[in-house]
Amino acid sequence: MHLLIPAAGRGRRMGAKKNKLLLPLMDRPLMSWTLEAVAAASSVSWIGLIGQPEDFPAFEAILAELTLAVPVQFAIGGATRQESVFAGLQALPAGATQVAIHDGARCLATPALFDRLSESLAEHLGAIAAVPVKDTLKLVNEQRMICATPDRTRMWAAQTPQGFAVPELLRCHREGRARGWQVTDDAALFERCELPVQVVEGEETNLKVTTPVDLAIAEVILRKRGAT
Ligand SMILES: Nc1ccn([C@@H]2O[C@H](COP(=O)(O)OP(=O)(O)OP(=O)(O)O)[C@@H](O)[C@H]2O)c(=O)n1
Ligand SMILES: C[C@](O)(CO)[C@H](O)COP(=O)(O)O
């Protein structure tokens, strides 16, 4: 499958002066871990790396260090993750039938997770990695709980990769742009287009590096895996 990596964010919650994906994680740029895992998945045949042009030289340097076995094409991201993914979809090679989207900030996903998602895409129009939540969730407005607590047994935390049939995902993105939908993952577009999305088992360690503490957690996980 083809895989898009949104990597054009500003990392506001990280508070860094540069793209958080270029921050060091065990003496390597964070995103190099993501790229290495994605390219090691047997199901991934092409990578679209979506970034801001000012980061492309750093991206090139990372790729030069990795020598990945799959081709990588750059695309220019937009002001939101949703716009960046749409830009990445325009860069897909002609004839691409299945695409997965994986956050550059999720640097701990394993190759097996991408292959598991790809297997699900063989039978479903859409599939996402997710894990059951462990906390009780609340809907809150102005610091006050506002409605019945959701049944935790049916609550899952969506991760990436998220994979889709290309024609349907393109249609959902176009519909979203036409109707002003603002979503934080691609599965939400499928849902609003009333298309089914299968859930595949994610990984507890597949965290999205968002705030500074996540960098420390990511290092612990990498060290436990034997990374040096
Ligand atoms: N305009 C954007 C915003 C986000 N992303 C990417 O989408 C992924 C998930 O987004 P997030 O973790 O929120 O990254 P940022 O948007 O950079 O973080 P923040 O919201 O704290 O600014 C990241 O790999 C990020 O680079 C993107 O490609 N284009
Ligand atoms: C796509 C995602 O990783 C699923 O959990 C998440 O919605 C991304 O959110 P962000 O605010 O763009 O990091």
PDB file of C-alpha atoms and ligand atoms in Angstrom:
ATOM      1  CA  MET A   1       0.000   0.000   0.000  1.00  0.00           C
ATOM      2  CA  HIS A   2       0.986   3.630  -0.409  1.00  0.00           C
ATOM      3  CA  LEU A   3       1.619   5.521   2.791  1.00  0.00           C
ATOM      4  CA  LEU A   4       1.370   9.236   3.548  1.00  0.00           C
ATOM      5  CA  ILE A   5       3.230  10.719   6.499  1.00  0.00           C
ATOM      6  CA  PRO A   6       1.853  14.102   7.637  1.00  0.00           C
ATOM      7  CA  ALA A   7       4.956  15.905   8.929  1.00  0.00           C
ATOM      8  CA  ALA A   8       4.080  19.556   8.317  1.00  0.00           C
ATOM      9  CA  GLY A   9       2.924  20.549  11.790  1.00  0.00           C
ATOM     10  CA  ARG A  10       4.241  23.344  13.982  1.00  0.00           C
ATOM     11  CA  GLY A  11       4.482  21.387  17.225  1.00  0.00           C
ATOM     12  CA  ARG A  12       2.845  24.115  19.301  1.00  0.00           C
ATOM     13  CA  ARG A  13       2.071  21.787  22.230  1.00  0.00           C
ATOM     14  CA  MET A  14       5.725  20.673  22.230  1.00  0.00           C
ATOM     15  CA  GLY A  15       6.860  24.251  22.591  1.00  0.00           C
ATOM     16  CA  ALA A  16       9.875  23.661  20.406  1.00  0.00           C
ATOM     17  CA  LYS A  17      11.446  26.297  18.162  1.00  0.00           C
ATOM     18  CA  LYS A  18      11.367  23.899  15.208  1.00  0.00           C
ATOM     19  CA  ASN A  19       9.288  21.089  13.809  1.00  0.00           C
ATOM     20  CA  LYS A  20       9.021  18.605  16.683  1.00  0.00           C
ATOM     21  CA  LEU A  21       9.681  15.768  14.229  1.00  0.00           C
ATOM     22  CA  LEU A  22      13.228  17.084  13.870  1.00  0.00           C
ATOM     23  CA  LEU A  23      13.899  17.044  17.615  1.00  0.00           C
ATOM     24  CA  PRO A  24      16.474  14.520  18.802  1.00  0.00           C
ATOM     25  CA  LEU A  25      15.225  11.200  20.155  1.00  0.00           C
ATOM     26  CA  MET A  26      18.112   8.984  21.250  1.00  0.00           C
ATOM     27  CA  ASP A  27      20.532  11.038  19.155  1.00  0.00           C
ATOM     28  CA  ARG A  28      18.454  10.712  15.989  1.00  0.00           C
ATOM     29  CA  PRO A  29      15.732  13.010  14.629  1.00  0.00           C
ATOM     30  CA  LEU A  30      12.375  11.762  15.894  1.00  0.00           C
ATOM     31  CA  MET A  31      11.025  11.296  12.392  1.00  0.00           C
ATOM     32  CA  SER A  32      13.868   8.983  11.387  1.00  0.00           C
ATOM     33  CA  TRP A  33      12.377   6.364  13.713  1.00  0.00           C
ATOM     34  CA  THR A  34       8.999   6.761  12.007  1.00  0.00           C
ATOM     35  CA  LEU A  35      10.464   6.480   8.509  1.00  0.00           C
ATOM     36  CA  GLU A  36      12.527   3.430   9.436  1.00  0.00           C
ATOM     37  CA  ALA A  37       9.525   1.548  10.831  1.00  0.00           C
ATOM     38  CA  VAL A  38       7.233   2.453   7.938  1.00  0.00           C
ATOM     39  CA  ALA A  39       9.781   1.419   5.304  1.00  0.00           C
ATOM     40  CA  ALA A  40      10.422  -1.882   7.102  1.00  0.00           C
ATOM     41  CA  ALA A  41       6.765  -2.908   6.693  1.00  0.00           C
ATOM     42  CA  SER A  42       6.469  -5.424   3.863  1.00  0.00           C
ATOM     43  CA  SER A  43       3.071  -3.966   2.901  1.00  0.00           C
ATOM     44  CA  VAL A  44       4.407  -0.435   2.239  1.00  0.00           C
ATOM     45  CA  SER A  45       5.533   0.208  -1.341  1.00  0.00           C
ATOM     46  CA  TRP A  46       5.771   4.012  -1.426  1.00  0.00           C
ATOM     47  CA  ILE A  47       5.996   6.878   1.048  1.00  0.00           C
ATOM     48  CA  GLY A  48       4.615  10.383   0.595  1.00  0.00           C
ATOM     49  CA  LEU A  49       6.306  12.700   3.097  1.00  0.00           C
ATOM     50  CA  ILE A  50       4.210  15.809   3.654  1.00  0.00           C
ATOM     51  CA  GLY A  51       6.099  18.764   5.094  1.00  0.00           C
ATOM     52  CA  GLN A  52       6.784  22.480   5.023  1.00  0.00           C
ATOM     53  CA  PRO A  53       9.384  23.438   2.365  1.00  0.00           C
ATOM     54  CA  GLU A  54      11.718  24.930   4.963  1.00  0.00           C
ATOM     55  CA  ASP A  55      12.028  21.462   6.493  1.00  0.00           C
ATOM     56  CA  PHE A  56      12.797  19.649   3.247  1.00  0.00           C
ATOM     57  CA  PRO A  57      16.612  19.990   3.562  1.00  0.00           C
ATOM     58  CA  ALA A  58      16.426  18.380   7.017  1.00  0.00           C
ATOM     59  CA  PHE A  59      14.148  15.672   5.642  1.00  0.00           C
ATOM     60  CA  GLU A  60      16.658  14.995   2.844  1.00  0.00           C
ATOM     61  CA  ALA A  61      19.446  14.672   5.414  1.00  0.00           C
ATOM     62  CA  ILE A  62      17.419  12.159   7.414  1.00  0.00           C
ATOM     63  CA  LEU A  63      16.670  10.115   4.294  1.00  0.00           C
ATOM     64  CA  ALA A  64      20.339  10.166   3.301  1.00  0.00           C
ATOM     65  CA  GLU A  65      21.192   8.561   6.639  1.00  0.00           C
ATOM     66  CA  LEU A  66      18.514   5.880   6.342  1.00  0.00           C
ATOM     67  CA  THR A  67      18.729   4.637   2.717  1.00  0.00           C
ATOM     68  CA  LEU A  68      15.191   3.251   2.756  1.00  0.00           C
ATOM     69  CA  ALA A  69      14.113   0.396   0.509  1.00  0.00           C
ATOM     70  CA  VAL A  70      10.982   2.231  -0.703  1.00  0.00           C
ATOM     71  CA  PRO A  71      10.708   5.446  -2.762  1.00  0.00           C
ATOM     72  CA  VAL A  72       9.895   8.642  -0.891  1.00  0.00           C
ATOM     73  CA  GLN A  73       8.169  11.636  -2.497  1.00  0.00           C
ATOM     74  CA  PHE A  74       7.746  15.026  -0.838  1.00  0.00           C
ATOM     75  CA  ALA A  75       4.507  16.994  -0.810  1.00  0.00           C
ATOM     76  CA  ILE A  76       3.879  20.462   0.630  1.00  0.00           C
ATOM     77  CA  GLY A  77       1.582  20.413   3.656  1.00  0.00           C
ATOM     78  CA  GLY A  78      -1.148  22.856   4.598  1.00  0.00           C
ATOM     79  CA  ALA A  79      -2.309  24.853   7.598  1.00  0.00           C
ATOM     80  CA  THR A  80      -4.081  21.860   9.151  1.00  0.00           C
ATOM     81  CA  ARG A  81      -3.421  18.136   9.298  1.00  0.00           C
ATOM     82  CA  GLN A  82      -6.543  17.660   7.163  1.00  0.00           C
ATOM     83  CA  GLU A  83      -5.210  19.995   4.475  1.00  0.00           C
ATOM     84  CA  SER A  84      -1.813  18.313   4.604  1.00  0.00           C
ATOM     85  CA  VAL A  85      -3.354  14.902   4.016  1.00  0.00           C
ATOM     86  CA  PHE A  86      -5.379  16.280   1.107  1.00  0.00           C
ATOM     87  CA  ALA A  87      -2.158  17.661  -0.383  1.00  0.00           C
ATOM     88  CA  GLY A  88      -0.515  14.292   0.088  1.00  0.00           C
ATOM     89  CA  LEU A  89      -3.373  12.562  -1.725  1.00  0.00           C
ATOM     90  CA  GLN A  90      -2.679  14.747  -4.778  1.00  0.00           C
ATOM     91  CA  ALA A  91       0.882  13.369  -4.842  1.00  0.00           C
ATOM     92  CA  LEU A  92      -0.138   9.712  -4.947  1.00  0.00           C
ATOM     93  CA  PRO A  93       1.188   7.798  -7.967  1.00  0.00           C
ATOM     94  CA  ALA A  94      -1.403   7.197 -10.684  1.00  0.00           C
ATOM     95  CA  GLY A  95      -3.246   3.943 -10.096  1.00  0.00           C
ATOM     96  CA  ALA A  96      -2.800   3.881  -6.312  1.00  0.00           C
ATOM     97  CA  THR A  97      -5.766   1.968  -4.914  1.00  0.00           C
ATOM     98  CA  GLN A  98      -5.056   1.874  -1.167  1.00  0.00           C
ATOM     99  CA  VAL A  99      -3.457   4.523   1.011  1.00  0.00           C
ATOM    100  CA  ALA A 100      -2.601   4.647   4.681  1.00  0.00           C
ATOM    101  CA  ILE A 101      -1.959   7.831   6.619  1.00  0.00           C
ATOM    102  CA  HIS A 102       0.444   7.716   9.532  1.00  0.00           C
ATOM    103  CA  ASP A 103       1.414  10.659  11.737  1.00  0.00           C
ATOM    104  CA  GLY A 104       5.097  11.470  11.601  1.00  0.00           C
ATOM    105  CA  ALA A 105       4.757  12.073  15.344  1.00  0.00           C
ATOM    106  CA  ARG A 106       3.893   8.408  15.941  1.00  0.00           C
ATOM    107  CA  CYS A 107       7.498   7.222  15.827  1.00  0.00           C
ATOM    108  CA  LEU A 108       7.031   4.003  17.807  1.00  0.00           C
ATOM    109  CA  ALA A 109       4.575   2.128  15.586  1.00  0.00           C
ATOM    110  CA  THR A 110       6.017  -1.221  14.523  1.00  0.00           C
ATOM    111  CA  PRO A 111       6.182  -2.594  10.953  1.00  0.00           C
ATOM    112  CA  ALA A 112       3.741  -5.310  12.020  1.00  0.00           C
ATOM    113  CA  LEU A 113       1.075  -2.684  12.695  1.00  0.00           C
ATOM    114  CA  PHE A 114       1.222  -1.396   9.111  1.00  0.00           C
ATOM    115  CA  ASP A 115       1.046  -4.958   7.792  1.00  0.00           C
ATOM    116  CA  ARG A 116      -1.946  -5.695  10.040  1.00  0.00           C
ATOM    117  CA  LEU A 117      -3.699  -2.626   8.726  1.00  0.00           C
ATOM    118  CA  SER A 118      -2.906  -3.618   5.151  1.00  0.00           C
ATOM    119  CA  GLU A 119      -4.466  -7.040   5.722  1.00  0.00           C
ATOM    120  CA  SER A 120      -7.670  -5.385   6.926  1.00  0.00           C
ATOM    121  CA  LEU A 121      -7.702  -3.073   3.900  1.00  0.00           C
ATOM    122  CA  ALA A 122      -7.809  -6.152   1.681  1.00  0.00           C
ATOM    123  CA  GLU A 123     -11.355  -6.698   2.963  1.00  0.00           C
ATOM    124  CA  HIS A 124     -12.574  -3.261   4.025  1.00  0.00           C
ATOM    125  CA  LEU A 125     -12.854   0.192   2.467  1.00  0.00           C
ATOM    126  CA  GLY A 126     -11.426   1.769   5.593  1.00  0.00           C
ATOM    127  CA  ALA A 127      -9.504   0.551   8.628  1.00  0.00           C
ATOM    128  CA  ILE A 128      -7.823   2.255  11.557  1.00  0.00           C
ATOM    129  CA  ALA A 129      -5.524   1.245  14.355  1.00  0.00           C
ATOM    130  CA  ALA A 130      -7.031   1.855  17.780  1.00  0.00           C
ATOM    131  CA  VAL A 131      -6.719   0.704  21.365  1.00  0.00           C
ATOM    132  CA  PRO A 132      -9.358   0.375  24.085  1.00  0.00           C
ATOM    133  CA  VAL A 133      -9.273   3.313  26.498  1.00  0.00           C
ATOM    134  CA  LYS A 134      -8.177   2.600  30.052  1.00  0.00           C
ATOM    135  CA  ASP A 135      -9.569   5.739  31.671  1.00  0.00           C
ATOM    136  CA  THR A 136     -13.204   6.634  32.169  1.00  0.00           C
ATOM    137  CA  LEU A 137     -13.971   9.437  29.698  1.00  0.00           C
ATOM    138  CA  LYS A 138     -16.121  12.490  30.429  1.00  0.00           C
ATOM    139  CA  LEU A 139     -17.715  15.133  28.235  1.00  0.00           C
ATOM    140  CA  VAL A 140     -16.917  18.473  29.821  1.00  0.00           C
ATOM    141  CA  ASN A 141     -17.995  22.043  29.216  1.00  0.00           C
ATOM    142  CA  GLU A 142     -16.542  24.957  31.211  1.00  0.00           C
ATOM    143  CA  GLN A 143     -15.030  22.534  33.742  1.00  0.00           C
ATOM    144  CA  ARG A 144     -18.331  20.769  34.378  1.00  0.00           C
ATOM    145  CA  MET A 145     -19.331  17.276  33.240  1.00  0.00           C
ATOM    146  CA  ILE A 146     -22.201  17.707  30.835  1.00  0.00           C
ATOM    147  CA  CYS A 147     -23.719  14.363  30.118  1.00  0.00           C
ATOM    148  CA  ALA A 148     -23.885  10.659  30.941  1.00  0.00           C
ATOM    149  CA  THR A 149     -20.448   9.124  31.074  1.00  0.00           C
ATOM    150  CA  PRO A 150     -19.778   7.163  27.850  1.00  0.00           C
ATOM    151  CA  ASP A 151     -19.726   3.382  28.251  1.00  0.00           C
ATOM    152  CA  ARG A 152     -16.006   2.701  28.527  1.00  0.00           C
ATOM    153  CA  THR A 153     -16.317  -0.835  27.149  1.00  0.00           C
ATOM    154  CA  ARG A 154     -17.115   0.722  23.754  1.00  0.00           C
ATOM    155  CA  MET A 155     -14.587   3.555  23.804  1.00  0.00           C
ATOM    156  CA  TRP A 156     -11.403   3.199  21.771  1.00  0.00           C
ATOM    157  CA  ALA A 157      -8.594   5.667  21.223  1.00  0.00           C
ATOM    158  CA  ALA A 158      -7.933   6.097  17.512  1.00  0.00           C
ATOM    159  CA  GLN A 159      -4.315   5.950  16.415  1.00  0.00           C
ATOM    160  CA  THR A 160      -2.620   5.934  13.044  1.00  0.00           C
ATOM    161  CA  PRO A 161      -2.009   4.273  10.637  1.00  0.00           C
ATOM    162  CA  GLN A 162      -5.444   4.773   9.150  1.00  0.00           C
ATOM    163  CA  GLY A 163      -5.998   3.165   5.764  1.00  0.00           C
ATOM    164  CA  PHE A 164      -8.575   3.649   3.029  1.00  0.00           C
ATOM    165  CA  ALA A 165      -9.533   2.884  -0.548  1.00  0.00           C
ATOM    166  CA  VAL A 166      -8.152   5.846  -2.489  1.00  0.00           C
ATOM    167  CA  PRO A 167     -11.248   6.810  -4.539  1.00  0.00           C
ATOM    168  CA  GLU A 168     -13.486   6.834  -1.486  1.00  0.00           C
ATOM    169  CA  LEU A 169     -11.009   8.799   0.634  1.00  0.00           C
ATOM    170  CA  LEU A 170     -10.529  11.393  -2.091  1.00  0.00           C
ATOM    171  CA  ARG A 171     -14.312  11.773  -2.356  1.00  0.00           C
ATOM    172  CA  CYS A 172     -14.646  12.206   1.409  1.00  0.00           C
ATOM    173  CA  HIS A 173     -11.877  14.798   1.536  1.00  0.00           C
ATOM    174  CA  ARG A 174     -13.485  16.747  -1.316  1.00  0.00           C
ATOM    175  CA  GLU A 175     -16.868  16.556   0.414  1.00  0.00           C
ATOM    176  CA  GLY A 176     -15.250  17.793   3.615  1.00  0.00           C
ATOM    177  CA  ARG A 177     -13.666  20.749   1.852  1.00  0.00           C
ATOM    178  CA  ALA A 178     -16.929  21.630   0.153  1.00  0.00           C
ATOM    179  CA  ARG A 179     -18.887  21.461   3.410  1.00  0.00           C
ATOM    180  CA  GLY A 180     -16.281  22.957   5.719  1.00  0.00           C
ATOM    181  CA  TRP A 181     -15.820  19.881   7.845  1.00  0.00           C
ATOM    182  CA  GLN A 182     -12.913  20.219  10.270  1.00  0.00           C
ATOM    183  CA  VAL A 183     -11.720  16.858  11.509  1.00  0.00           C
ATOM    184  CA  THR A 184      -8.688  15.586  13.398  1.00  0.00           C
ATOM    185  CA  ASP A 185      -8.437  12.229  11.687  1.00  0.00           C
ATOM    186  CA  ASP A 186      -9.342  10.806   8.304  1.00  0.00           C
ATOM    187  CA  ALA A 187     -11.707   8.194   9.703  1.00  0.00           C
ATOM    188  CA  ALA A 188     -14.012  11.058  10.730  1.00  0.00           C
ATOM    189  CA  LEU A 189     -14.399  11.982   7.054  1.00  0.00           C
ATOM    190  CA  PHE A 190     -15.320   8.391   6.175  1.00  0.00           C
ATOM    191  CA  GLU A 191     -17.820   8.400   9.031  1.00  0.00           C
ATOM    192  CA  ARG A 192     -19.459  11.641   7.844  1.00  0.00           C
ATOM    193  CA  CYS A 193     -19.702  10.116   4.376  1.00  0.00           C
ATOM    194  CA  GLU A 194     -21.425   7.129   6.016  1.00  0.00           C
ATOM    195  CA  LEU A 195     -18.703   4.716   4.952  1.00  0.00           C
ATOM    196  CA  PRO A 196     -17.685   1.839   7.249  1.00  0.00           C
ATOM    197  CA  VAL A 197     -14.387   1.847   9.092  1.00  0.00           C
ATOM    198  CA  GLN A 198     -12.929  -1.350  10.551  1.00  0.00           C
ATOM    199  CA  VAL A 199     -10.888  -1.161  13.748  1.00  0.00           C
ATOM    200  CA  VAL A 200      -7.684  -3.178  13.970  1.00  0.00           C
ATOM    201  CA  GLU A 201      -5.710  -3.740  17.134  1.00  0.00           C
ATOM    202  CA  GLY A 202      -3.295  -0.889  17.655  1.00  0.00           C
ATOM    203  CA  GLU A 203      -0.305  -0.789  19.957  1.00  0.00           C
ATOM    204  CA  GLU A 204      -0.207   0.656  23.479  1.00  0.00           C
ATOM    205  CA  THR A 205       3.282   1.918  22.703  1.00  0.00           C
ATOM    206  CA  ASN A 206       2.108   3.729  19.551  1.00  0.00           C
ATOM    207  CA  LEU A 207       1.946   7.108  21.230  1.00  0.00           C
ATOM    208  CA  LYS A 208       1.790  10.375  19.373  1.00  0.00           C
ATOM    209  CA  VAL A 209       4.695  12.524  20.541  1.00  0.00           C
ATOM    210  CA  THR A 210       2.815  15.738  21.322  1.00  0.00           C
ATOM    211  CA  THR A 211       4.134  17.327  24.540  1.00  0.00           C
ATOM    212  CA  PRO A 212       7.617  17.229  26.095  1.00  0.00           C
ATOM    213  CA  VAL A 213       6.837  14.328  28.427  1.00  0.00           C
ATOM    214  CA  ASP A 214       6.064  12.185  25.372  1.00  0.00           C
ATOM    215  CA  LEU A 215       9.694  12.480  24.251  1.00  0.00           C
ATOM    216  CA  ALA A 216      10.850  11.011  27.579  1.00  0.00           C
ATOM    217  CA  ILE A 217       8.297   8.212  27.354  1.00  0.00           C
ATOM    218  CA  ALA A 218       9.322   7.458  23.774  1.00  0.00           C
ATOM    219  CA  GLU A 219      12.967   7.147  24.831  1.00  0.00           C
ATOM    220  CA  VAL A 220      12.075   4.679  27.592  1.00  0.00           C
ATOM    221  CA  ILE A 221      10.106   2.556  25.135  1.00  0.00           C
ATOM    222  CA  LEU A 222      12.927   2.598  22.577  1.00  0.00           C
ATOM    223  CA  ARG A 223      15.498   1.619  25.204  1.00  0.00           C
ATOM    224  CA  LYS A 224      13.277  -1.249  26.392  1.00  0.00           C
ATOM    225  CA  ARG A 225      13.213  -2.417  22.782  1.00  0.00           C
ATOM    226  CA  GLY A 226      17.001  -2.459  22.789  1.00  0.00           C
ATOM    227  CA  ALA A 227      17.563   0.636  20.672  1.00  0.00           C
ATOM    228  CA  THR A 228      20.865   2.406  21.329  1.00  0.00           C
TER     229      THR A 228
HETATM  230  N1  LIG B   1      -0.763  21.389   9.393  1.00  0.00           N
HETATM  231  C1  LIG B   1      -0.355  20.190   9.836  1.00  0.00           C
HETATM  232  C2  LIG B   1      -0.521  19.816  11.208  1.00  0.00           C
HETATM  233  C3  LIG B   1      -0.058  18.577  11.626  1.00  0.00           C
HETATM  234  N2  LIG B   1       0.551  17.770  10.714  1.00  0.00           N
HETATM  235  C4  LIG B   1       1.115  16.496  11.146  1.00  0.00           C
HETATM  236  O1  LIG B   1       0.099  15.694  11.702  1.00  0.00           O
HETATM  237  C5  LIG B   1       0.656  14.850  12.732  1.00  0.00           C
HETATM  238  C6  LIG B   1      -0.206  14.927  13.983  1.00  0.00           C
HETATM  239  O2  LIG B   1      -0.337  16.274  14.336  1.00  0.00           O
HETATM  240  P1  LIG B   1       0.129  16.859  15.770  1.00  0.00           P
HETATM  241  O3  LIG B   1       0.728  15.799  16.614  1.00  0.00           O
HETATM  242  O4  LIG B   1      -0.970  17.691  16.310  1.00  0.00           O
HETATM  243  O5  LIG B   1       1.342  17.821  15.319  1.00  0.00           O
HETATM  244  P2  LIG B   1       1.329  19.402  15.348  1.00  0.00           P
HETATM  245  O6  LIG B   1       0.138  19.921  14.631  1.00  0.00           O
HETATM  246  O7  LIG B   1       2.688  19.815  14.874  1.00  0.00           O
HETATM  247  O8  LIG B   1       1.205  19.691  16.912  1.00  0.00           O
HETATM  248  P3  LIG B   1       0.434  20.921  17.586  1.00  0.00           P
HETATM  249  O9  LIG B   1      -1.041  20.635  17.403  1.00  0.00           O
HETATM  250  O10 LIG B   1       0.877  20.797  19.025  1.00  0.00           O
HETATM  251  O11 LIG B   1       0.899  22.175  16.915  1.00  0.00           O
HETATM  252  C7  LIG B   1       2.079  15.333  12.980  1.00  0.00           C
HETATM  253  O12 LIG B   1       3.005  14.386  12.459  1.00  0.00           O
HETATM  254  C8  LIG B   1       2.143  16.655  12.250  1.00  0.00           C
HETATM  255  O13 LIG B   1       3.432  16.923  11.706  1.00  0.00           O
HETATM  256  C9  LIG B   1       0.691  18.131   9.372  1.00  0.00           C
HETATM  257  O14 LIG B   1       1.243  17.368   8.562  1.00  0.00           O
HETATM  258  N3  LIG B   1       0.225  19.336   8.955  1.00  0.00           N
HETATM  259  C1  LIG B   2      -4.891  11.236  13.725  1.00  0.00           C
HETATM  260  C2  LIG B   2      -4.727  11.099  15.225  1.00  0.00           C
HETATM  261  O1  LIG B   2      -3.391  10.728  15.520  1.00  0.00           O
HETATM  262  C3  LIG B   2      -5.659  10.027  15.736  1.00  0.00           C
HETATM  263  O2  LIG B   2      -5.572   9.939  17.140  1.00  0.00           O
HETATM  264  C4  LIG B   2      -5.006  12.437  15.960  1.00  0.00           C
HETATM  265  O3  LIG B   2      -6.348  12.821  15.740  1.00  0.00           O
HETATM  266  C5  LIG B   2      -4.102  13.548  15.487  1.00  0.00           C
HETATM  267  O4  LIG B   2      -4.428  14.706  16.241  1.00  0.00           O
HETATM  268  P1  LIG B   2      -3.458  15.958  16.155  1.00  0.00           P
HETATM  269  O5  LIG B   2      -4.052  17.015  17.030  1.00  0.00           O
HETATM  270  O6  LIG B   2      -3.403  16.349  14.701  1.00  0.00           O
HETATM  271  O7  LIG B   2      -2.145  15.472  16.665  1.00  0.00           O
END
